């Protein structure tokens, strides 16, 4: 609600229509709208952002994670990459559209939601209780995509047209408890370690989605000769076991071609000298569109092969991954605007490694894309959900202009 109050104060001062929805104590959604100025409007465009951020441990940061300190040419703070930066760019775009008196042939809706990083309650509440305020929108811009900066030049502008979906698993090992001064070979922690070792050694099958094939093919001209040859015909390249091994070791490529499994949480005894009856772990599993979570779960249980270890989904509901096409006005506008700011840089469809709430809006008939108006080096991008999250000050200045041009290109009446 502190973020809601921040947004509301600014848009109230600008005379922009808005509403606040505090759906639980301290948690709320914020909606604002610039109405169309034409007699016959087109369907609206939504600028979506989430106001929450993930946790952070200040002991591992070079600056306090909530300081917003400007140092060394960067603005530092939790949310600088995910996604306070985009939320603020969207806010600036709303103000620019109003102050510049841009004629609009469709409504422009600003929607800031709570708790995307937890379980999406803000978006779920809004869709359930305020569906009419989405106004049968045609387009939505959200987080996602990637504009990779290498050696001072943007390598590509990646537009998120689809995302993997989450399938989190809870692993529990059971064993005989006792005093830790007498080790127990089949203790719960020992069983858990063996089970996790088998799971992490397992490689899920490679699957090549058409959008990934298109992405790699478009990137081929910008790669070294050997890699370009592989990217032009990724299906043939993957017949080579050596190249398969290279893919498995390449974090930027591996997640595009298979379901992934990451160990994220562990738990056991509350005391060092106590062997517990149970030990547990959580796995962050990400499934490509078209994947079968039940089949993957059955395979992992078979891989563990221990009746004293259980694997169960953390969430009751599994949301199948979905896509938006690349032959829309919004996608084409992003391509044109990117060409203006980054001449000669390819604009390519992208599958993001992380889940975004685009998945929740596409079933409503909205073409949803992840588009980031900021560029980032690999190191800067990796600070998302990590330590020392930051964004270059020059990007904070330029990004809102890029997003403004995209939105004005889609919604401008002239």
CSV table of C-alpha atoms in Angstrom, one decimal:
chain,number,residue,atom,x,y,z
A,1,UNK,CA,0.0,0.0,0.0
A,2,UNK,CA,3.0,2.4,0.4
A,3,UNK,CA,3.7,1.9,-3.3
A,4,UNK,CA,0.0,2.4,-4.1
A,5,UNK,CA,0.1,5.7,-2.1
A,6,UNK,CA,3.2,6.8,-4.1
A,7,UNK,CA,1.5,6.2,-7.4
A,8,UNK,CA,-1.7,7.8,-6.4
A,9,UNK,CA,-0.1,11.0,-5.1
A,10,UNK,CA,1.5,11.6,-8.5
A,11,UNK,CA,-1.4,10.7,-10.7
A,12,UNK,CA,-3.8,12.7,-8.5
A,13,UNK,CA,-1.6,15.7,-9.1
A,14,UNK,CA,-1.7,15.1,-12.8
A,15,UNK,CA,-5.4,14.8,-12.9
A,16,UNK,CA,-5.4,11.2,-14.1
A,17,UNK,CA,-8.4,9.0,-13.2
A,18,UNK,CA,-7.4,6.3,-10.7
A,19,UNK,CA,-8.8,3.8,-8.1
A,20,UNK,CA,-7.3,2.0,-5.1
A,21,UNK,CA,-8.3,-1.5,-4.1
A,22,UNK,CA,-6.9,-2.6,-0.7
A,23,UNK,CA,-8.0,-6.2,-0.9
A,24,UNK,CA,-6.2,-7.3,2.3
A,25,UNK,CA,-4.5,-5.3,5.1
A,26,UNK,CA,-1.4,-3.7,3.6
A,27,UNK,CA,-2.0,-5.2,0.2
A,28,UNK,CA,-3.7,-3.5,-2.7
A,29,UNK,CA,-3.9,-3.0,-6.4
A,30,UNK,CA,-3.8,0.4,-8.2
A,31,UNK,CA,-5.7,1.2,-11.4
A,32,UNK,CA,-5.5,4.3,-13.5
A,33,UNK,CA,-6.8,5.3,-17.0
A,34,UNK,CA,-6.2,7.8,-19.7
A,35,UNK,CA,-9.4,7.7,-21.9
A,36,UNK,CA,-9.4,7.7,-25.7
A,37,UNK,CA,-10.1,10.9,-27.5
A,38,UNK,CA,-11.5,9.5,-30.7
A,39,UNK,CA,-15.2,8.9,-31.4
A,40,UNK,CA,-14.8,5.2,-32.2
A,41,UNK,CA,-12.2,3.7,-29.9
A,42,UNK,CA,-10.0,0.6,-30.4
A,43,UNK,CA,-9.6,-1.9,-27.6
A,44,UNK,CA,-7.4,-0.6,-24.7
A,45,UNK,CA,-3.7,-1.3,-24.0
A,46,UNK,CA,-2.7,-2.2,-20.4
A,47,UNK,CA,0.6,-1.2,-18.8
A,48,UNK,CA,1.1,-3.9,-16.0
A,49,UNK,CA,3.6,-3.9,-13.2
A,50,UNK,CA,3.9,-5.6,-9.8
A,51,UNK,CA,4.9,-3.5,-6.8
A,52,UNK,CA,6.3,-6.2,-4.6
A,53,UNK,CA,9.9,-7.4,-4.6
A,54,UNK,CA,11.7,-10.5,-3.4
A,55,UNK,CA,13.6,-10.8,-0.1
A,56,UNK,CA,17.2,-9.6,0.3
A,57,UNK,CA,20.0,-10.0,2.9
A,58,UNK,CA,21.7,-6.7,3.4
A,59,UNK,CA,24.9,-8.5,4.6
A,60,UNK,CA,25.6,-9.6,1.0
A,61,UNK,CA,25.0,-6.2,-0.6
A,62,UNK,CA,27.5,-3.4,-1.2
A,63,UNK,CA,24.8,-0.8,-0.4
A,64,UNK,CA,21.6,-1.2,1.8
A,65,UNK,CA,19.1,-3.0,-0.5
A,66,UNK,CA,16.3,-0.5,0.1
A,67,UNK,CA,18.4,2.7,0.0
A,68,UNK,CA,18.0,3.6,-3.7
A,69,UNK,CA,21.5,4.9,-3.5
A,70,UNK,CA,23.1,6.3,-6.7
A,71,UNK,CA,26.8,5.2,-6.8
A,72,UNK,CA,29.3,4.6,-9.6
A,73,UNK,CA,26.7,5.4,-12.3
A,74,UNK,CA,24.1,2.9,-11.0
A,75,UNK,CA,20.9,3.3,-9.1
A,76,UNK,CA,21.1,0.4,-6.5
A,77,UNK,CA,18.2,-1.3,-4.8
A,78,UNK,CA,15.9,-4.3,-4.6
A,79,UNK,CA,13.6,-3.9,-7.5
A,80,UNK,CA,15.9,-2.0,-9.8
A,81,UNK,CA,15.7,-4.8,-12.4
A,82,UNK,CA,12.5,-6.6,-11.1
A,83,UNK,CA,10.4,-4.5,-11.6
A,84,UNK,CA,10.4,-1.1,-10.0
A,85,UNK,CA,12.2,0.2,-13.1
A,86,UNK,CA,9.5,-0.8,-15.5
A,87,UNK,CA,6.7,0.3,-13.1
A,88,UNK,CA,8.2,3.8,-12.9
A,89,UNK,CA,8.7,3.9,-16.7
A,90,UNK,CA,5.0,3.1,-17.1
A,91,UNK,CA,4.1,5.8,-14.6
A,92,UNK,CA,6.2,8.4,-16.5
A,93,UNK,CA,4.6,7.3,-19.8
A,94,UNK,CA,1.1,8.0,-18.3
A,95,UNK,CA,2.3,11.5,-17.2
A,96,UNK,CA,3.9,12.2,-20.6
A,97,UNK,CA,0.8,11.2,-22.5
A,98,UNK,CA,-1.3,13.5,-20.3
A,99,UNK,CA,1.0,16.5,-20.3
A,100,UNK,CA,1.7,16.3,-24.1
A,101,UNK,CA,-2.0,16.0,-24.7
A,102,UNK,CA,-1.5,13.0,-27.0
A,103,UNK,CA,-4.7,12.1,-28.9
A,104,UNK,CA,-5.6,8.5,-28.1
A,105,UNK,CA,-7.6,6.1,-30.2
A,106,UNK,CA,-7.8,3.6,-27.3
A,107,UNK,CA,-7.7,3.8,-23.5
A,108,UNK,CA,-4.4,3.4,-21.9
A,109,UNK,CA,-4.7,1.6,-18.6
A,110,UNK,CA,-2.1,1.5,-15.8
A,111,UNK,CA,-2.3,-1.4,-13.5
A,112,UNK,CA,0.0,-2.0,-10.5
A,113,UNK,CA,-0.6,-5.2,-8.6
A,114,UNK,CA,0.6,-6.8,-5.3
A,115,UNK,CA,2.3,-10.1,-4.6
A,116,UNK,CA,3.4,-11.3,-8.0
A,117,UNK,CA,6.5,-12.6,-6.4
A,118,UNK,CA,4.5,-14.7,-3.9
A,119,UNK,CA,1.5,-16.3,-5.6
A,120,UNK,CA,-0.1,-13.6,-7.8
A,121,UNK,CA,-2.9,-12.8,-5.4
A,122,UNK,CA,-3.1,-9.2,-6.6
A,123,UNK,CA,-3.7,-10.1,-10.2
A,124,UNK,CA,-6.0,-13.0,-9.3
A,125,UNK,CA,-8.1,-10.7,-7.1
A,126,UNK,CA,-8.3,-8.0,-9.8
A,127,UNK,CA,-9.3,-10.4,-12.5
A,128,UNK,CA,-12.0,-11.9,-10.2
A,129,UNK,CA,-13.4,-8.8,-8.7
A,130,UNK,CA,-12.6,-5.9,-11.2
A,131,UNK,CA,-12.6,-7.7,-14.5
A,132,UNK,CA,-14.7,-4.8,-16.1
A,133,UNK,CA,-11.9,-2.3,-15.5
A,134,UNK,CA,-9.7,-4.3,-17.9
A,135,UNK,CA,-12.2,-3.3,-20.6
A,136,UNK,CA,-11.7,-6.1,-23.1
A,137,UNK,CA,-8.2,-4.9,-23.6
A,138,UNK,CA,-6.4,-5.9,-26.8
A,139,UNK,CA,-2.7,-5.5,-25.7
A,140,UNK,CA,-0.7,-5.7,-22.5
A,141,UNK,CA,2.9,-4.8,-21.8
A,142,UNK,CA,4.5,-6.4,-18.7
A,143,UNK,CA,7.9,-7.4,-17.4
A,144,UNK,CA,9.9,-9.9,-19.4
A,145,UNK,CA,12.0,-9.9,-22.5
A,146,UNK,CA,15.7,-9.1,-22.5
A,147,UNK,CA,17.9,-6.4,-24.2
A,148,UNK,CA,21.4,-7.8,-23.8
A,149,UNK,CA,24.2,-5.3,-23.8
A,150,UNK,CA,27.6,-6.7,-24.8
A,151,UNK,CA,30.8,-4.6,-25.2
A,152,UNK,CA,28.8,-1.4,-25.3
A,153,UNK,CA,26.3,-2.5,-27.9
A,154,UNK,CA,22.9,-4.1,-27.7
A,155,UNK,CA,23.2,-7.6,-29.0
A,156,UNK,CA,19.4,-8.1,-29.4
A,157,UNK,CA,16.1,-6.8,-28.3
A,158,UNK,CA,14.2,-9.9,-27.0
A,159,UNK,CA,10.4,-9.5,-26.7
A,160,UNK,CA,8.8,-12.1,-24.4
A,161,UNK,CA,6.0,-13.8,-26.3
A,162,UNK,CA,5.8,-16.8,-24.0
A,163,UNK,CA,7.0,-18.0,-20.6
A,164,UNK,CA,7.8,-21.3,-18.9
A,165,UNK,CA,5.3,-22.2,-16.2
A,166,UNK,CA,6.2,-23.0,-12.6
A,167,UNK,CA,5.8,-26.5,-11.1
A,168,UNK,CA,7.3,-26.3,-7.7
A,169,UNK,CA,7.9,-29.6,-5.9
A,170,UNK,CA,8.3,-30.4,-2.2
A,171,UNK,CA,10.6,-33.3,-1.4
A,172,UNK,CA,10.4,-35.0,2.0
A,173,UNK,CA,12.7,-37.8,3.2
A,174,UNK,CA,11.7,-40.0,6.2
A,175,UNK,CA,14.1,-41.9,8.4
A,176,UNK,CA,15.0,-43.1,11.9
A,177,UNK,CA,15.7,-40.2,14.3
A,178,UNK,CA,18.3,-40.2,17.0
A,179,UNK,CA,21.3,-38.6,18.7
A,180,UNK,CA,23.8,-37.3,16.2
A,181,UNK,CA,26.7,-38.7,18.1
A,182,UNK,CA,25.7,-42.1,16.6
A,183,UNK,CA,25.3,-41.6,12.8
A,184,UNK,CA,22.4,-43.4,11.2
A,185,UNK,CA,23.1,-44.5,7.6
A,186,UNK,CA,19.5,-44.3,6.4
A,187,UNK,CA,18.6,-41.1,8.3
A,188,UNK,CA,16.2,-38.7,6.7
A,189,UNK,CA,18.9,-36.1,5.9
A,190,UNK,CA,21.1,-38.8,4.3
A,191,UNK,CA,18.1,-40.1,2.2
A,192,UNK,CA,17.3,-36.6,1.2
A,193,UNK,CA,20.9,-35.9,0.0
A,194,UNK,CA,20.9,-39.1,-2.0
A,195,UNK,CA,17.5,-38.3,-3.6
A,196,UNK,CA,18.5,-34.8,-4.5
A,197,UNK,CA,21.8,-36.0,-6.0
A,198,UNK,CA,19.8,-38.3,-8.3
A,199,UNK,CA,17.3,-35.5,-9.3
A,200,UNK,CA,20.0,-32.9,-10.0
A,201,UNK,CA,22.0,-35.5,-12.1
A,202,UNK,CA,18.9,-36.2,-14.2
A,203,UNK,CA,18.6,-34.3,-17.5
A,204,UNK,CA,15.1,-33.6,-18.8
A,205,UNK,CA,14.6,-34.3,-22.5
A,206,UNK,CA,15.4,-31.6,-25.0
A,207,UNK,CA,12.4,-30.0,-26.8
A,208,UNK,CA,12.7,-27.4,-29.5
A,209,UNK,CA,9.8,-24.9,-29.7
A,210,UNK,CA,9.2,-23.0,-32.9
A,211,UNK,CA,9.6,-19.7,-31.2
A,212,UNK,CA,13.0,-20.8,-29.9
A,213,UNK,CA,14.0,-22.1,-33.3
A,214,UNK,CA,13.0,-18.6,-34.7
A,215,UNK,CA,15.0,-16.8,-32.0
A,216,UNK,CA,18.2,-18.8,-32.6
A,217,UNK,CA,17.8,-18.5,-36.4
A,218,UNK,CA,17.5,-14.7,-36.2
A,219,UNK,CA,20.5,-14.5,-33.9
A,220,UNK,CA,22.7,-16.7,-36.1
A,221,UNK,CA,24.1,-13.8,-38.2
A,222,UNK,CA,25.4,-12.1,-35.1
A,223,UNK,CA,27.3,-15.2,-33.7
A,224,UNK,CA,30.8,-16.6,-34.5
A,225,UNK,CA,30.8,-18.9,-37.5
A,226,UNK,CA,30.6,-22.3,-35.6
A,227,UNK,CA,27.8,-21.1,-33.4
A,228,UNK,CA,26.0,-19.5,-36.3
A,229,UNK,CA,25.9,-22.8,-38.1
A,230,UNK,CA,24.4,-24.5,-35.1
A,231,UNK,CA,21.9,-21.7,-34.5
A,232,UNK,CA,20.7,-21.9,-38.2
A,233,UNK,CA,19.8,-25.6,-37.8
A,234,UNK,CA,19.5,-26.2,-34.1
A,235,UNK,CA,17.7,-29.6,-34.6
A,236,UNK,CA,20.6,-31.0,-36.6
A,237,UNK,CA,23.2,-29.5,-34.2
A,238,UNK,CA,21.6,-31.2,-31.2
A,239,UNK,CA,22.3,-34.6,-32.8
A,240,UNK,CA,25.9,-33.9,-31.9
A,241,UNK,CA,26.5,-35.2,-28.3
A,242,UNK,CA,29.4,-32.7,-27.8
A,243,UNK,CA,27.0,-29.8,-28.7
A,244,UNK,CA,24.4,-31.2,-26.4
A,245,UNK,CA,27.0,-31.0,-23.6
A,246,UNK,CA,27.8,-27.4,-24.5
A,247,UNK,CA,24.1,-26.6,-24.3
A,248,UNK,CA,23.8,-28.1,-20.8
A,249,UNK,CA,26.7,-26.0,-19.6
A,250,UNK,CA,25.3,-22.8,-21.2
A,251,UNK,CA,22.9,-21.1,-18.8
A,252,UNK,CA,21.6,-18.7,-21.4
A,253,UNK,CA,20.7,-21.6,-23.8
A,254,UNK,CA,19.9,-24.6,-21.7
A,255,UNK,CA,16.6,-23.2,-20.3
A,256,UNK,CA,15.2,-22.5,-23.7
A,257,UNK,CA,15.5,-26.2,-24.8
A,258,UNK,CA,14.3,-28.2,-21.8
A,259,UNK,CA,12.3,-28.2,-18.6
A,260,UNK,CA,14.7,-27.1,-15.7
A,261,UNK,CA,15.0,-28.2,-12.1
A,262,UNK,CA,16.7,-26.0,-9.5
A,263,UNK,CA,17.2,-26.8,-5.8
A,264,UNK,CA,16.2,-23.7,-3.8
A,265,UNK,CA,15.3,-24.6,-0.2
A,266,UNK,CA,16.4,-27.2,2.4
A,267,UNK,CA,15.3,-28.0,5.9
A,268,UNK,CA,16.0,-30.6,8.6
A,269,UNK,CA,16.8,-30.6,12.3
A,270,UNK,CA,16.5,-27.5,14.6
A,271,UNK,CA,19.6,-28.6,16.4
A,272,UNK,CA,23.0,-29.8,15.2
A,273,UNK,CA,23.1,-32.8,17.6
A,274,UNK,CA,19.7,-34.1,16.6
A,275,UNK,CA,19.0,-36.4,13.7
A,276,UNK,CA,15.5,-35.5,12.6
A,277,UNK,CA,12.7,-38.0,11.5
A,278,UNK,CA,12.2,-35.8,8.4
A,279,UNK,CA,14.2,-33.7,6.1
A,280,UNK,CA,12.9,-31.7,3.2
A,281,UNK,CA,13.7,-29.7,0.1
A,282,UNK,CA,11.9,-27.5,-2.4
A,283,UNK,CA,12.6,-27.6,-6.1
A,284,UNK,CA,11.8,-24.8,-8.6
A,285,UNK,CA,10.7,-26.7,-11.7
A,286,UNK,CA,10.0,-24.7,-14.9
A,287,UNK,CA,8.2,-26.4,-17.7
A,288,UNK,CA,8.2,-25.3,-21.4
A,289,UNK,CA,4.8,-24.7,-23.1
A,290,UNK,CA,3.3,-28.1,-24.0
A,291,UNK,CA,5.1,-29.9,-21.2
A,292,UNK,CA,3.4,-32.6,-19.1
A,293,UNK,CA,3.9,-32.0,-15.3
A,294,UNK,CA,2.5,-35.4,-14.3
A,295,UNK,CA,4.9,-37.2,-16.6
A,296,UNK,CA,7.8,-35.2,-15.3
A,297,UNK,CA,6.8,-35.9,-11.7
A,298,UNK,CA,6.5,-39.6,-12.4
A,299,UNK,CA,10.0,-39.6,-13.9
A,300,UNK,CA,11.5,-37.9,-10.9
A,301,UNK,CA,9.9,-40.3,-8.5
A,302,UNK,CA,11.3,-43.1,-10.6
A,303,UNK,CA,14.7,-41.4,-10.6
A,304,UNK,CA,14.7,-41.1,-6.8
A,305,UNK,CA,13.6,-44.7,-6.4
A,306,UNK,CA,13.2,-44.6,-2.6
A,307,UNK,CA,9.9,-45.4,-0.9
A,308,UNK,CA,10.9,-43.3,2.1
A,309,UNK,CA,11.2,-40.1,-0.1
A,310,UNK,CA,8.0,-38.4,-1.3
A,311,UNK,CA,7.7,-35.8,-4.1
A,312,UNK,CA,4.6,-33.7,-4.2
A,313,UNK,CA,3.5,-30.4,-6.0
A,314,UNK,CA,3.6,-27.4,-3.7
A,315,UNK,CA,0.6,-25.8,-5.5
A,316,UNK,CA,-2.8,-27.5,-6.2
A,317,UNK,CA,-3.2,-25.7,-9.6
A,318,UNK,CA,-0.9,-26.1,-12.6
A,319,UNK,CA,-1.2,-23.3,-15.2
A,320,UNK,CA,-0.4,-24.4,-18.7
A,321,UNK,CA,2.0,-22.1,-20.5
A,322,UNK,CA,0.6,-20.0,-23.3
A,323,UNK,CA,1.8,-17.7,-26.2
A,324,UNK,CA,1.1,-14.5,-28.0
A,325,UNK,CA,1.8,-14.2,-31.8
A,326,UNK,CA,4.4,-11.9,-33.4
A,327,UNK,CA,2.1,-10.6,-36.2
A,328,UNK,CA,0.4,-7.9,-34.1
A,329,UNK,CA,0.4,-4.1,-34.1
A,330,UNK,CA,2.2,-4.0,-30.7
A,331,UNK,CA,4.9,-6.4,-31.6
A,332,UNK,CA,5.5,-4.5,-34.9
A,333,UNK,CA,5.6,-1.2,-33.1
A,334,UNK,CA,8.2,-2.5,-30.6
A,335,UNK,CA,10.3,-3.6,-33.7
A,336,UNK,CA,10.0,-0.1,-35.2
A,337,UNK,CA,10.8,1.8,-32.0
A,338,UNK,CA,13.8,-0.5,-31.2
A,339,UNK,CA,15.1,0.1,-34.7
A,340,UNK,CA,15.1,3.8,-34.0
A,341,UNK,CA,17.0,3.6,-30.7
A,342,UNK,CA,19.2,0.6,-31.5
A,343,UNK,CA,19.8,0.7,-35.3
A,344,UNK,CA,20.9,-2.7,-36.8
A,345,UNK,CA,20.0,-4.6,-33.7
A,346,UNK,CA,17.7,-7.7,-34.2
A,347,UNK,CA,14.3,-7.7,-32.5
A,348,UNK,CA,13.6,-11.4,-31.7
A,349,UNK,CA,10.8,-13.3,-30.0
A,350,UNK,CA,11.9,-14.7,-26.7
A,351,UNK,CA,10.9,-17.3,-24.1
A,352,UNK,CA,11.7,-16.0,-20.7
A,353,UNK,CA,13.2,-18.3,-18.0
A,354,UNK,CA,11.0,-16.8,-15.3
A,355,UNK,CA,7.2,-16.9,-14.9
A,356,UNK,CA,5.3,-13.7,-15.6
A,357,UNK,CA,1.7,-12.8,-15.1
A,358,UNK,CA,1.2,-12.6,-18.9
A,359,UNK,CA,0.1,-16.2,-18.4
A,360,UNK,CA,-2.9,-15.0,-16.4
A,361,UNK,CA,-4.0,-12.4,-18.9
A,362,UNK,CA,-3.7,-14.2,-22.2
A,363,UNK,CA,-6.7,-16.5,-21.5
A,364,UNK,CA,-8.8,-13.3,-21.2
A,365,UNK,CA,-8.2,-12.6,-24.9
A,366,UNK,CA,-5.4,-10.1,-24.4
A,367,UNK,CA,-2.2,-10.2,-26.4
A,368,UNK,CA,0.4,-9.9,-23.7
A,369,UNK,CA,4.1,-9.3,-24.2
A,370,UNK,CA,7.1,-8.9,-21.9
A,371,UNK,CA,9.0,-5.8,-23.2
A,372,UNK,CA,11.7,-4.1,-21.2
A,373,UNK,CA,12.6,-0.5,-22.3
A,374,UNK,CA,16.0,-0.8,-20.6
A,375,UNK,CA,19.2,-2.5,-21.7
A,376,UNK,CA,21.4,-4.5,-19.3
A,377,UNK,CA,24.7,-6.4,-19.3
A,378,UNK,CA,24.6,-10.0,-18.3
A,379,UNK,CA,26.0,-9.0,-14.9
A,380,UNK,CA,23.4,-6.4,-14.3
A,381,UNK,CA,20.6,-8.8,-15.5
A,382,UNK,CA,21.9,-11.5,-13.1
A,383,UNK,CA,21.4,-9.1,-10.2
A,384,UNK,CA,17.7,-9.6,-10.5
A,385,UNK,CA,16.7,-11.7,-7.4
A,386,UNK,CA,20.4,-11.6,-6.6
A,387,UNK,CA,22.7,-9.4,-4.6
A,388,UNK,CA,23.6,-5.8,-5.6
A,389,UNK,CA,20.6,-5.4,-7.9
A,390,UNK,CA,21.1,-2.2,-9.9
A,391,UNK,CA,20.4,-0.3,-13.1
A,392,UNK,CA,22.5,2.3,-14.8
A,393,UNK,CA,21.3,5.9,-14.3
A,394,UNK,CA,21.6,6.5,-18.1
A,395,UNK,CA,19.0,3.7,-18.6
A,396,UNK,CA,16.7,5.3,-16.1
A,397,UNK,CA,16.7,8.4,-18.2
A,398,UNK,CA,16.3,6.8,-21.6
A,399,UNK,CA,13.9,3.9,-20.8
A,400,UNK,CA,10.7,5.8,-20.3
A,401,UNK,CA,11.2,7.6,-23.6
A,402,UNK,CA,11.4,4.3,-25.4
A,403,UNK,CA,8.3,2.9,-23.7
A,404,UNK,CA,6.5,6.2,-24.5
A,405,UNK,CA,7.2,5.8,-28.2
A,406,UNK,CA,5.9,2.3,-28.1
A,407,UNK,CA,2.7,3.2,-26.3
A,408,UNK,CA,2.1,6.3,-28.4
A,409,UNK,CA,2.7,4.2,-31.5
A,410,UNK,CA,0.0,1.8,-30.5
A,411,UNK,CA,-2.5,4.2,-28.9
A,412,UNK,CA,-1.8,7.5,-30.6
A,413,UNK,CA,-4.8,8.7,-32.5
A,414,UNK,CA,-2.8,10.3,-35.3
